[in-house]
Amino acid sequence: MGRKGVCCCCAALRPRYKRLVDNIFPEDPKDGLVKADMEKLTFYAVSAPEKLDRIGAYLAERLSRDVVRHRYGYVLIAMEALDQLLMACHSQSIKPFVESFLHMVAKLLESGEPKLQVLGTNSFVKFANIEEDTPSYHRRYDFFVSRFSAMCHSCDHDPETQTEIRIAGIRGIQGVVRKTVNDELRATIWEPQHMDKIVPSLLFNMQKIEDIDSRIGPPSSPTGGEKEENPALLAENCFRELLGRATYGNMNNAVRPVFVHLDHHRLWDPNEFAVSCFKIIMYSIQAQYSHHVIQEILGHLDVRKRDSPRVRAGIIQVLLEAVAIAAKGSIGPTVLEVFNTLLKHLRISVDFELGDRRSSAGSATFSTNSKESDERIVQNAIIQTIGFFGSNLPDYQRSEIMMFIMGKVPVLGTTSQSLDTSHLGDLGTRRIQIMLLRSLLMVTSGYKATTITNALPPPFLDPLLSPSLMEDSELRQLVLEILHNLIDRHDNRAKLRGIRIIPDVSDLKIKRDKISRQDVSFMKKHGQQLYRHIYLGCKEEDNVQKNFELLFTSLALTTIELANEEVVIDLIRLAIALQDIAIINEDNLPMFNRCGVMALVAAYLNFLSQMIAVPAFCQHVSKVIETRSLEASYFLPETIFKDKCNLPKSLEKHEKNLFFLTNKIAESLGGSGYSVERLSVPYVPQVTALFPSGKKPYKCRHKSKDEDRLSRRKSIVDTVSIQVDILPGNNTDDKVDNTEEITFEALKKAIDNNGLEEQEKEKRRLVIEKFQKAPFEEIAAQCETKANLLHDRLAQILELTIRPPPSPSGTMTITAGHAHYQSVPVYEMKFPDLF
């Protein structure tokens, strides 16, 4: 009798491969695989590879029979034999053998015995690590994906068994992923029906990580023992490996199931696990595919836009973390899409907040207040995301984003593509303005432009300095802080923090470079806009200490970064004009504001005098400050901005030695070579600097006499239709007689004059541009010298009505249409020879 009671005669008649297979099984399964007979079987399989399929089929038959009969010892021996044959044979004939092998693995996985499931998984993992010579295009792993995914969700009553099965399921999924990639069948594993099973199974096990913070960041390298024992660690590493193999075409299929899982398990609030997942995703995928993930997050945010504020805030925070990682690498084409989507959701959030407030008007409910605070969380998350994303972009992209955000700020009277806030009302518009400016402040932080023109181009500067953004104290503060970010190119702002009388400016170690020609040109064109914004900002009644501090910093930074001799004179004129605001008080400002303006002027002139280092000027400023400290300390910042400060009842009775005098300053600067002629011309803000059309389209809150007068003016330099040519050689004697006879020579002359007409148009365009952008004093000086030649022509074009002045000084008052030019010194034009 042979082994297992088989007759020797019958055994001799059986095929050799069956006899070899039977011989590897001992009579007692506890003895294990018969190694000598296993070596014979392996040699036979290698020598006759065409018999491999039959060997596999016979082994599968025996294994199936043993599984049904619960003879698990023989099952273990059969799987060990299969594993050894797989490792030894790599010929073409192994394909049919693999089918028998996979069939046996499937039998084990279908059994309800945990040990068999683990055994089948281990065999499959060994098979997955084998590199086959040629891919098998007909083989599919659908069953194994489903079965391994189900094992990942094992809920066995025994915790140890449950962990063992889950680990086996995760290792099985990892084997499927590796096998399909190696077999060049990656298209099958990336199909949505497979990803919808694999990804949630891995995330389900990853949720068991106790310390989430320790798992974020770049891939970690846990020890082999930790990976084998901890399902969470093993699932995370499998998830990283899966994402690392994803390509351009299947990235979305791998990411979308993550959103489904987070939605289904309500993991957006709190969102620690969601943030951890997407950090793993962003660090695992190839850098050039980062924008795919960002697009998916934006799309999901659009889908969940009607959800609770905390859910939306959780998604936005995930986007922030993803953007923070992606900004260090390749962003792709999603830069503007990110900002556009976030700004849209910012408007939606404000709409929800105001809608809840309107619906609860008249009823004090706690739930409504809670919703409003939750919406504020959403808005703050959006602002942080916008700011962080923008601040991490390269400078060339950041400048575009600055323009993009500024274009979205609702500014009345502009035609920019701003956010639609018509249905939000004044309160909603103000909320949008504040939040967009806060975003812009974060984007501009750390931005260093080579020239100020690059940092403050006209399409950006004009809406930023518009009166629409001067409606309240917070808006003005944000605008000034944005200007500081852009003007301060040498990080001097921190040294100037706080308004104070600086004893020695040299102790601050101010960093500065020689002003460039581009910066000089910028100040000639746009300096008046900056001066006007500071001037009008000082006249606001709701100014607090922070406003005065930011105004002081603005003046100081302008001096450091942009001031040449001409700008210094303009800044002194501006400071004297601010002093006049406080003394004359045409706007009926509170006493605190008047004293605050006086303190601002003192602090700035003290700084300016030390920066330009003119001894006589420094002496005058120091003398005034010393006198104030003795007689009127409320004119100094150290006193007026204290919590308790005794304010004077009026400023009219104060002596001149408490004020900075123009004649004293002019005398001190003139001796040092400064051109002080313009100091005698009082500063008046020019409306023309902001509105080239000659009209003021914005609804301003400034209603002082000075501002009302400015708003009614229609300056000559604003009138685009002016066709004035001040170049020599143009007078009325050059006109062609309209009655000239039409001849061939006349026509030829007319054709030749076409080129001259183009030159004339270009000259006129340059003149108009000069009238619009050049300082008014320069234009007035030019006009005065050529008044005799141009008077007749100006009268014809503008239809000016000229009245002789009542005084013998030769000052005239010009009336053009509805605009009236009063006798303001900066607008006075004298023509003594005309009357």
PDB file of C-alpha atoms in Angstrom, residues 86-245:
ATOM      1  CA  LEU A  86       5.238  30.147  -8.295  1.00  0.00           C
ATOM      2  CA  MET A  87       8.605  31.336  -7.096  1.00  0.00           C
ATOM      3  CA  ALA A  88      10.478  28.700  -9.121  1.00  0.00           C
ATOM      4  CA  CYS A  89       8.682  28.874 -12.489  1.00  0.00           C
ATOM      5  CA  HIS A  90       8.708  31.996 -14.745  1.00  0.00           C
ATOM      6  CA  SER A  91       7.983  30.527 -18.187  1.00  0.00           C
ATOM      7  CA  GLN A  92       5.172  31.345 -20.608  1.00  0.00           C
ATOM      8  CA  SER A  93       3.290  28.256 -19.416  1.00  0.00           C
ATOM      9  CA  ILE A  94       2.855  29.755 -15.965  1.00  0.00           C
ATOM     10  CA  LYS A  95      -0.223  31.690 -17.137  1.00  0.00           C
ATOM     11  CA  PRO A  96      -2.640  28.735 -16.864  1.00  0.00           C
ATOM     12  CA  PHE A  97      -1.043  27.775 -13.578  1.00  0.00           C
ATOM     13  CA  VAL A  98      -1.701  31.284 -12.237  1.00  0.00           C
ATOM     14  CA  GLU A  99      -5.374  30.933 -13.041  1.00  0.00           C
ATOM     15  CA  SER A 100      -5.519  27.765 -10.914  1.00  0.00           C
ATOM     16  CA  PHE A 101      -3.583  29.556  -8.185  1.00  0.00           C
ATOM     17  CA  LEU A 102      -5.912  32.556  -8.119  1.00  0.00           C
ATOM     18  CA  HIS A 103      -8.891  30.233  -8.070  1.00  0.00           C
ATOM     19  CA  MET A 104      -7.492  28.546  -4.940  1.00  0.00           C
ATOM     20  CA  VAL A 105      -6.800  31.949  -3.305  1.00  0.00           C
ATOM     21  CA  ALA A 106     -10.374  32.964  -4.017  1.00  0.00           C
ATOM     22  CA  LYS A 107     -11.598  29.763  -2.350  1.00  0.00           C
ATOM     23  CA  LEU A 108      -9.654  30.626   0.777  1.00  0.00           C
ATOM     24  CA  LEU A 109     -10.883  34.225   0.856  1.00  0.00           C
ATOM     25  CA  GLU A 110     -14.498  33.085   0.498  1.00  0.00           C
ATOM     26  CA  SER A 111     -14.235  30.782   3.488  1.00  0.00           C
ATOM     27  CA  GLY A 112     -15.447  32.041   6.818  1.00  0.00           C
ATOM     28  CA  GLU A 113     -12.328  30.936   8.621  1.00  0.00           C
ATOM     29  CA  PRO A 114     -10.067  33.894   9.490  1.00  0.00           C
ATOM     30  CA  LYS A 115      -6.922  31.754   9.300  1.00  0.00           C
ATOM     31  CA  LEU A 116      -7.717  30.705   5.756  1.00  0.00           C
ATOM     32  CA  GLN A 117      -8.454  34.283   4.731  1.00  0.00           C
ATOM     33  CA  VAL A 118      -5.103  35.376   6.088  1.00  0.00           C
ATOM     34  CA  LEU A 119      -3.429  32.429   4.371  1.00  0.00           C
ATOM     35  CA  GLY A 120      -4.989  33.299   1.027  1.00  0.00           C
ATOM     36  CA  THR A 121      -3.985  36.933   1.439  1.00  0.00           C
ATOM     37  CA  ASN A 122      -0.384  36.038   2.184  1.00  0.00           C
ATOM     38  CA  SER A 123      -0.213  33.830  -0.919  1.00  0.00           C
ATOM     39  CA  PHE A 124      -1.701  36.577  -3.057  1.00  0.00           C
ATOM     40  CA  VAL A 125       0.830  39.126  -1.731  1.00  0.00           C
ATOM     41  CA  LYS A 126       3.669  36.755  -2.664  1.00  0.00           C
ATOM     42  CA  PHE A 127       2.165  36.353  -6.108  1.00  0.00           C
ATOM     43  CA  ALA A 128       1.839  40.165  -6.460  1.00  0.00           C
ATOM     44  CA  ASN A 129       5.567  40.575  -5.876  1.00  0.00           C
ATOM     45  CA  ILE A 130       6.437  38.224  -8.769  1.00  0.00           C
ATOM     46  CA  GLU A 131       7.346  40.040 -11.988  1.00  0.00           C
ATOM     47  CA  GLU A 132       5.908  38.121 -14.901  1.00  0.00           C
ATOM     48  CA  ASP A 133       7.690  38.109 -18.245  1.00  0.00           C
ATOM     49  CA  THR A 134       4.608  39.222 -20.193  1.00  0.00           C
ATOM     50  CA  PRO A 135       1.466  40.995 -18.971  1.00  0.00           C
ATOM     51  CA  SER A 136      -1.811  39.097 -18.836  1.00  0.00           C
ATOM     52  CA  TYR A 137      -4.406  41.279 -20.508  1.00  0.00           C
ATOM     53  CA  HIS A 138      -7.342  38.962 -19.856  1.00  0.00           C
ATOM     54  CA  ARG A 139      -6.836  38.645 -16.113  1.00  0.00           C
ATOM     55  CA  ARG A 140      -8.978  40.805 -13.852  1.00  0.00           C
ATOM     56  CA  TYR A 141      -8.924  41.369 -10.124  1.00  0.00           C
ATOM     57  CA  ASP A 142     -12.473  42.584  -9.505  1.00  0.00           C
ATOM     58  CA  PHE A 143     -13.223  39.801  -7.029  1.00  0.00           C
ATOM     59  CA  PHE A 144     -10.051  40.420  -5.054  1.00  0.00           C
ATOM     60  CA  VAL A 145     -10.698  44.180  -4.846  1.00  0.00           C
ATOM     61  CA  SER A 146     -14.183  43.554  -3.474  1.00  0.00           C
ATOM     62  CA  ARG A 147     -13.089  40.828  -1.069  1.00  0.00           C
ATOM     63  CA  PHE A 148     -10.076  42.662   0.306  1.00  0.00           C
ATOM     64  CA  SER A 149     -12.137  45.851   0.737  1.00  0.00           C
ATOM     65  CA  ALA A 150     -14.725  43.880   2.710  1.00  0.00           C
ATOM     66  CA  MET A 151     -11.985  42.427   4.915  1.00  0.00           C
ATOM     67  CA  CYS A 152     -10.822  45.997   5.684  1.00  0.00           C
ATOM     68  CA  HIS A 153     -14.223  46.578   7.334  1.00  0.00           C
ATOM     69  CA  SER A 154     -14.146  43.408   9.443  1.00  0.00           C
ATOM     70  CA  CYS A 155     -16.226  43.643  12.607  1.00  0.00           C
ATOM     71  CA  ASP A 156     -15.311  40.332  14.235  1.00  0.00           C
ATOM     72  CA  HIS A 157     -16.251  40.123  17.897  1.00  0.00           C
ATOM     73  CA  ASP A 158     -12.667  39.226  18.819  1.00  0.00           C
ATOM     74  CA  PRO A 159     -10.477  42.375  18.623  1.00  0.00           C
ATOM     75  CA  GLU A 160      -7.328  40.450  17.757  1.00  0.00           C
ATOM     76  CA  THR A 161      -9.058  38.529  14.983  1.00  0.00           C
ATOM     77  CA  GLN A 162     -10.637  41.748  13.716  1.00  0.00           C
ATOM     78  CA  THR A 163      -7.240  43.461  13.546  1.00  0.00           C
ATOM     79  CA  GLU A 164      -5.693  40.450  11.840  1.00  0.00           C
ATOM     80  CA  ILE A 165      -8.365  40.368   9.139  1.00  0.00           C
ATOM     81  CA  ARG A 166      -8.197  44.118   8.546  1.00  0.00           C
ATOM     82  CA  ILE A 167      -4.435  43.981   8.168  1.00  0.00           C
ATOM     83  CA  ALA A 168      -4.847  41.112   5.694  1.00  0.00           C
ATOM     84  CA  GLY A 169      -7.386  43.142   3.705  1.00  0.00           C
ATOM     85  CA  ILE A 170      -5.089  46.179   3.549  1.00  0.00           C
ATOM     86  CA  ARG A 171      -2.128  44.051   2.475  1.00  0.00           C
ATOM     87  CA  GLY A 172      -4.327  42.438  -0.165  1.00  0.00           C
ATOM     88  CA  ILE A 173      -5.312  45.840  -1.565  1.00  0.00           C
ATOM     89  CA  GLN A 174      -1.669  46.843  -1.590  1.00  0.00           C
ATOM     90  CA  GLY A 175      -0.867  43.642  -3.510  1.00  0.00           C
ATOM     91  CA  VAL A 176      -3.622  44.329  -6.055  1.00  0.00           C
ATOM     92  CA  VAL A 177      -2.301  47.837  -6.625  1.00  0.00           C
ATOM     93  CA  ARG A 178       1.261  46.662  -7.100  1.00  0.00           C
ATOM     94  CA  LYS A 179       0.255  43.790  -9.373  1.00  0.00           C
ATOM     95  CA  THR A 180      -1.919  45.854 -11.670  1.00  0.00           C
ATOM     96  CA  VAL A 181       0.719  48.544 -12.042  1.00  0.00           C
ATOM     97  CA  ASN A 182       3.429  46.026 -12.789  1.00  0.00           C
ATOM     98  CA  ASP A 183       1.171  44.200 -15.230  1.00  0.00           C
ATOM     99  CA  GLU A 184       0.469  47.450 -17.084  1.00  0.00           C
ATOM    100  CA  LEU A 185      -3.202  46.997 -16.306  1.00  0.00           C
ATOM    101  CA  ARG A 186      -3.368  50.145 -14.232  1.00  0.00           C
ATOM    102  CA  ALA A 187      -6.385  51.335 -16.246  1.00  0.00           C
ATOM    103  CA  THR A 188      -8.502  48.610 -14.622  1.00  0.00           C
ATOM    104  CA  ILE A 189      -7.606  49.359 -11.019  1.00  0.00           C
ATOM    105  CA  TRP A 190      -8.198  53.112 -11.497  1.00  0.00           C
ATOM    106  CA  GLU A 191     -11.764  52.625 -12.684  1.00  0.00           C
ATOM    107  CA  PRO A 192     -14.298  54.406 -10.434  1.00  0.00           C
ATOM    108  CA  GLN A 193     -15.998  51.159  -9.350  1.00  0.00           C
ATOM    109  CA  HIS A 194     -12.681  49.956  -7.910  1.00  0.00           C
ATOM    110  CA  MET A 195     -11.566  53.249  -6.403  1.00  0.00           C
ATOM    111  CA  ASP A 196     -14.946  53.613  -4.681  1.00  0.00           C
ATOM    112  CA  LYS A 197     -14.100  50.438  -2.742  1.00  0.00           C
ATOM    113  CA  ILE A 198     -10.367  50.780  -2.216  1.00  0.00           C
ATOM    114  CA  VAL A 199     -10.110  54.391  -1.015  1.00  0.00           C
ATOM    115  CA  PRO A 200     -12.937  54.302   1.589  1.00  0.00           C
ATOM    116  CA  SER A 201     -11.543  51.030   2.951  1.00  0.00           C
ATOM    117  CA  LEU A 202      -8.161  52.617   3.516  1.00  0.00           C
ATOM    118  CA  LEU A 203      -9.652  55.799   5.007  1.00  0.00           C
ATOM    119  CA  PHE A 204     -11.817  53.743   7.339  1.00  0.00           C
ATOM    120  CA  ASN A 205      -8.713  52.197   8.862  1.00  0.00           C
ATOM    121  CA  MET A 206      -6.764  55.456   8.849  1.00  0.00           C
ATOM    122  CA  GLN A 207      -9.392  57.008  11.124  1.00  0.00           C
ATOM    123  CA  LYS A 208      -8.081  54.845  13.946  1.00  0.00           C
ATOM    124  CA  ILE A 209      -4.844  56.839  14.155  1.00  0.00           C
ATOM    125  CA  GLU A 210      -4.643  58.205  17.656  1.00  0.00           C
ATOM    126  CA  ASP A 211      -2.194  61.035  17.069  1.00  0.00           C
ATOM    127  CA  ILE A 212      -3.184  62.731  13.835  1.00  0.00           C
ATOM    128  CA  ASP A 213      -0.540  65.412  14.052  1.00  0.00           C
ATOM    129  CA  SER A 214       2.204  62.796  13.991  1.00  0.00           C
ATOM    130  CA  ARG A 215       0.969  61.412  10.686  1.00  0.00           C
ATOM    131  CA  ILE A 216       0.849  64.572   8.589  1.00  0.00           C
ATOM    132  CA  GLY A 217       3.615  65.837   6.388  1.00  0.00           C
ATOM    133  CA  PRO A 218       5.898  63.960   4.035  1.00  0.00           C
ATOM    134  CA  PRO A 219       5.839  60.147   4.033  1.00  0.00           C
ATOM    135  CA  SER A 220       7.173  58.676   7.228  1.00  0.00           C
ATOM    136  CA  SER A 221       9.281  55.542   7.562  1.00  0.00           C
ATOM    137  CA  PRO A 222       7.798  53.345  10.316  1.00  0.00           C
ATOM    138  CA  THR A 223       9.505  50.092  11.167  1.00  0.00           C
ATOM    139  CA  GLY A 224       8.358  46.856   9.588  1.00  0.00           C
ATOM    140  CA  GLY A 225       6.901  45.615  12.851  1.00  0.00           C
ATOM    141  CA  GLU A 226       4.770  48.746  13.308  1.00  0.00           C
ATOM    142  CA  LYS A 227       3.388  48.498   9.782  1.00  0.00           C
ATOM    143  CA  GLU A 228       2.455  44.857  10.241  1.00  0.00           C
ATOM    144  CA  GLU A 229       0.747  45.330  13.610  1.00  0.00           C
ATOM    145  CA  ASN A 230      -1.044  48.659  13.139  1.00  0.00           C
ATOM    146  CA  PRO A 231      -3.858  48.725  10.533  1.00  0.00           C
ATOM    147  CA  ALA A 232      -3.871  52.546  10.537  1.00  0.00           C
ATOM    148  CA  LEU A 233      -0.188  52.818   9.684  1.00  0.00           C
ATOM    149  CA  LEU A 234      -0.436  50.107   7.057  1.00  0.00           C
ATOM    150  CA  ALA A 235      -3.516  51.746   5.502  1.00  0.00           C
ATOM    151  CA  GLU A 236      -1.794  55.128   5.382  1.00  0.00           C
ATOM    152  CA  ASN A 237       1.280  53.728   3.674  1.00  0.00           C
ATOM    153  CA  CYS A 238      -0.912  51.870   1.198  1.00  0.00           C
ATOM    154  CA  PHE A 239      -2.846  55.102   0.564  1.00  0.00           C
ATOM    155  CA  ARG A 240       0.383  57.012  -0.042  1.00  0.00           C
ATOM    156  CA  GLU A 241       1.608  54.316  -2.420  1.00  0.00           C
ATOM    157  CA  LEU A 242      -1.691  54.354  -4.300  1.00  0.00           C
ATOM    158  CA  LEU A 243      -1.588  58.131  -4.762  1.00  0.00           C
ATOM    159  CA  GLY A 244       2.071  58.066  -5.700  1.00  0.00           C
ATOM    160  CA  ARG A 245       1.250  55.794  -8.646  1.00  0.00           C
TER     161      ARG A 245
END
